[in-house]
């Protein structure tokens, strides 16, 4: 975690992650959503992370078809809606690039 215009650095979720992704904090700032790059089996994960509790929860795990191994790639790039109750992300798990959504209840995050 980098502070904007600052020089500080903090490792987040040291025991929960083994690579980087495309994180975005929830509107209230208590959670962030991120993704993983495809593993050797072409599986990607959509992850929600509880910032205060240090807890990871995988919301989805999908397999990316081989035709997306190079260009055109399709990382999830997850994003919150303004209310913090939905997440949208890009995916090609069906064989076509598409925009997907996940609806969250208060118990989901």
PDB file of N, CA, C and O in Angstrom, residues 3 6 8 10-11 19 35 37 42-43 51 53 56 58 61-62 66 72-73 84 86 91 98-101 103-104:
ATOM      1  N   UNK A   3       1.058   5.459   0.080  1.00  0.00           N
ATOM      2  CA  UNK A   3       0.319   6.662   0.408  1.00  0.00           C
ATOM      3  C   UNK A   3       0.520   7.662  -0.719  1.00  0.00           C
ATOM      4  O   UNK A   3       1.653   7.893  -1.155  1.00  0.00           O
ATOM      5  N   UNK A   6       3.249  10.300  -0.771  1.00  0.00           N
ATOM      6  CA  UNK A   6       4.081   9.983   0.385  1.00  0.00           C
ATOM      7  C   UNK A   6       5.194   9.023   0.005  1.00  0.00           C
ATOM      8  O   UNK A   6       5.302   8.563  -1.125  1.00  0.00           O
ATOM      9  N   UNK A   8       5.827   6.324   2.184  1.00  0.00           N
ATOM     10  CA  UNK A   8       5.597   5.108   2.956  1.00  0.00           C
ATOM     11  C   UNK A   8       5.146   3.933   2.102  1.00  0.00           C
ATOM     12  O   UNK A   8       4.599   4.095   1.021  1.00  0.00           O
ATOM     13  N   UNK A  10       3.441  -0.122   2.804  1.00  0.00           N
ATOM     14  CA  UNK A  10       2.956  -1.132   3.741  1.00  0.00           C
ATOM     15  C   UNK A  10       2.530  -2.359   2.948  1.00  0.00           C
ATOM     16  O   UNK A  10       1.812  -2.249   1.963  1.00  0.00           O
ATOM     17  N   UNK A  11       2.979  -3.537   3.371  1.00  0.00           N
ATOM     18  CA  UNK A  11       2.572  -4.783   2.730  1.00  0.00           C
ATOM     19  C   UNK A  11       1.205  -5.167   3.283  1.00  0.00           C
ATOM     20  O   UNK A  11       1.011  -5.208   4.493  1.00  0.00           O
ATOM     21  N   UNK A  19       0.876 -12.820  -5.186  1.00  0.00           N
ATOM     22  CA  UNK A  19       1.178 -11.995  -6.362  1.00  0.00           C
ATOM     23  C   UNK A  19       0.326 -10.741  -6.304  1.00  0.00           C
ATOM     24  O   UNK A  19      -0.553 -10.617  -5.450  1.00  0.00           O
ATOM     25  N   UNK A  35      -7.936  -9.042  -8.301  1.00  0.00           N
ATOM     26  CA  UNK A  35      -7.935 -10.265  -9.102  1.00  0.00           C
ATOM     27  C   UNK A  35      -6.546 -10.877  -9.075  1.00  0.00           C
ATOM     28  O   UNK A  35      -5.619 -10.308  -8.520  1.00  0.00           O
ATOM     29  N   UNK A  37      -3.671 -13.017 -11.675  1.00  0.00           N
ATOM     30  CA  UNK A  37      -3.346 -13.385 -13.048  1.00  0.00           C
ATOM     31  C   UNK A  37      -3.611 -14.878 -13.194  1.00  0.00           C
ATOM     32  O   UNK A  37      -3.632 -15.608 -12.194  1.00  0.00           O
ATOM     33  N   UNK A  42      -4.678 -21.850 -16.021  1.00  0.00           N
ATOM     34  CA  UNK A  42      -5.443 -20.760 -16.633  1.00  0.00           C
ATOM     35  C   UNK A  42      -6.591 -20.276 -15.749  1.00  0.00           C
ATOM     36  O   UNK A  42      -7.519 -19.641 -16.217  1.00  0.00           O
ATOM     37  N   UNK A  43      -6.548 -20.557 -14.436  1.00  0.00           N
ATOM     38  CA  UNK A  43      -7.589 -20.114 -13.515  1.00  0.00           C
ATOM     39  C   UNK A  43      -7.237 -18.745 -12.939  1.00  0.00           C
ATOM     40  O   UNK A  43      -6.094 -18.507 -12.556  1.00  0.00           O
ATOM     41  N   UNK A  51      -9.973  -5.428   4.904  1.00  0.00           N
ATOM     42  CA  UNK A  51      -8.781  -4.658   5.243  1.00  0.00           C
ATOM     43  C   UNK A  51      -8.474  -4.706   6.731  1.00  0.00           C
ATOM     44  O   UNK A  51      -7.339  -4.906   7.138  1.00  0.00           O
ATOM     45  N   UNK A  53      -9.701  -6.879   9.174  1.00  0.00           N
ATOM     46  CA  UNK A  53      -9.544  -8.234   9.718  1.00  0.00           C
ATOM     47  C   UNK A  53      -8.400  -8.996   9.055  1.00  0.00           C
ATOM     48  O   UNK A  53      -7.972 -10.025   9.562  1.00  0.00           O
ATOM     49  N   UNK A  56      -9.120 -12.819   3.522  1.00  0.00           N
ATOM     50  CA  UNK A  56      -9.362 -12.953   2.087  1.00  0.00           C
ATOM     51  C   UNK A  56     -10.557 -13.871   1.847  1.00  0.00           C
ATOM     52  O   UNK A  56     -10.710 -14.884   2.522  1.00  0.00           O
ATOM     53  N   UNK A  58     -12.444 -15.560  -1.666  1.00  0.00           N
ATOM     54  CA  UNK A  58     -12.533 -15.685  -3.121  1.00  0.00           C
ATOM     55  C   UNK A  58     -14.000 -15.685  -3.520  1.00  0.00           C
ATOM     56  O   UNK A  58     -14.765 -16.556  -3.101  1.00  0.00           O
ATOM     57  N   UNK A  61     -13.782 -18.096  -9.103  1.00  0.00           N
ATOM     58  CA  UNK A  61     -12.572 -18.636  -9.719  1.00  0.00           C
ATOM     59  C   UNK A  61     -13.008 -19.159 -11.079  1.00  0.00           C
ATOM     60  O   UNK A  61     -13.899 -19.997 -11.163  1.00  0.00           O
ATOM     61  N   UNK A  62     -12.401 -18.613 -12.136  1.00  0.00           N
ATOM     62  CA  UNK A  62     -12.811 -18.958 -13.494  1.00  0.00           C
ATOM     63  C   UNK A  62     -11.609 -19.320 -14.339  1.00  0.00           C
ATOM     64  O   UNK A  62     -10.515 -18.807 -14.118  1.00  0.00           O
ATOM     65  N   UNK A  66      -7.521 -20.866 -23.607  1.00  0.00           N
ATOM     66  CA  UNK A  66      -6.145 -20.745 -24.112  1.00  0.00           C
ATOM     67  C   UNK A  66      -5.987 -19.643 -25.144  1.00  0.00           C
ATOM     68  O   UNK A  66      -4.915 -19.065 -25.262  1.00  0.00           O
ATOM     69  N   UNK A  72      -5.326 -11.144 -27.408  1.00  0.00           N
ATOM     70  CA  UNK A  72      -5.799 -10.230 -26.369  1.00  0.00           C
ATOM     71  C   UNK A  72      -5.958 -10.952 -25.032  1.00  0.00           C
ATOM     72  O   UNK A  72      -6.612 -11.975 -24.956  1.00  0.00           O
ATOM     73  N   UNK A  73      -5.329 -10.409 -23.991  1.00  0.00           N
ATOM     74  CA  UNK A  73      -5.520 -10.943 -22.640  1.00  0.00           C
ATOM     75  C   UNK A  73      -6.828 -10.386 -22.087  1.00  0.00           C
ATOM     76  O   UNK A  73      -7.411  -9.467 -22.647  1.00  0.00           O
ATOM     77  N   UNK A  84     -21.202   0.434  -3.241  1.00  0.00           N
ATOM     78  CA  UNK A  84     -20.404  -0.606  -2.601  1.00  0.00           C
ATOM     79  C   UNK A  84     -21.125  -1.925  -2.459  1.00  0.00           C
ATOM     80  O   UNK A  84     -20.707  -2.775  -1.669  1.00  0.00           O
ATOM     81  N   UNK A  86     -22.088  -3.803  -5.361  1.00  0.00           N
ATOM     82  CA  UNK A  86     -21.876  -4.585  -6.577  1.00  0.00           C
ATOM     83  C   UNK A  86     -20.436  -4.405  -7.054  1.00  0.00           C
ATOM     84  O   UNK A  86     -19.825  -3.360  -6.840  1.00  0.00           O
ATOM     85  N   UNK A  91     -14.279 -10.407 -18.123  1.00  0.00           N
ATOM     86  CA  UNK A  91     -13.938 -11.817 -18.121  1.00  0.00           C
ATOM     87  C   UNK A  91     -14.095 -12.398 -19.517  1.00  0.00           C
ATOM     88  O   UNK A  91     -14.862 -11.887 -20.323  1.00  0.00           O
ATOM     89  N   UNK A  98     -16.469 -10.265 -21.921  1.00  0.00           N
ATOM     90  CA  UNK A  98     -17.740  -9.715 -21.466  1.00  0.00           C
ATOM     91  C   UNK A  98     -17.549  -8.992 -20.142  1.00  0.00           C
ATOM     92  O   UNK A  98     -16.539  -9.168 -19.462  1.00  0.00           O
ATOM     93  N   UNK A  99     -18.530  -8.182 -19.805  1.00  0.00           N
ATOM     94  CA  UNK A  99     -18.559  -7.483 -18.532  1.00  0.00           C
ATOM     95  C   UNK A  99     -19.494  -8.261 -17.619  1.00  0.00           C
ATOM     96  O   UNK A  99     -20.651  -8.511 -17.963  1.00  0.00           O
ATOM     97  N   UNK A 100     -18.997  -8.670 -16.461  1.00  0.00           N
ATOM     98  CA  UNK A 100     -19.772  -9.465 -15.513  1.00  0.00           C
ATOM     99  C   UNK A 100     -19.997  -8.645 -14.252  1.00  0.00           C
ATOM    100  O   UNK A 100     -19.227  -7.739 -13.946  1.00  0.00           O
ATOM    101  N   UNK A 101     -21.046  -8.988 -13.502  1.00  0.00           N
ATOM    102  CA  UNK A 101     -21.314  -8.316 -12.234  1.00  0.00           C
ATOM    103  C   UNK A 101     -21.555  -9.336 -11.134  1.00  0.00           C
ATOM    104  O   UNK A 101     -22.034 -10.434 -11.384  1.00  0.00           O
ATOM    105  N   UNK A 103     -23.383  -9.237  -7.321  1.00  0.00           N
ATOM    106  CA  UNK A 103     -24.150  -8.473  -6.351  1.00  0.00           C
ATOM    107  C   UNK A 103     -23.764  -8.954  -4.958  1.00  0.00           C
ATOM    108  O   UNK A 103     -23.738 -10.162  -4.699  1.00  0.00           O
ATOM    109  N   UNK A 104     -23.474  -8.023  -4.066  1.00  0.00           N
ATOM    110  CA  UNK A 104     -23.054  -8.356  -2.709  1.00  0.00           C
ATOM    111  C   UNK A 104     -24.134  -7.972  -1.718  1.00  0.00           C
ATOM    112  O   UNK A 104     -24.769  -6.932  -1.859  1.00  0.00           O
TER     113      UNK A 104
END
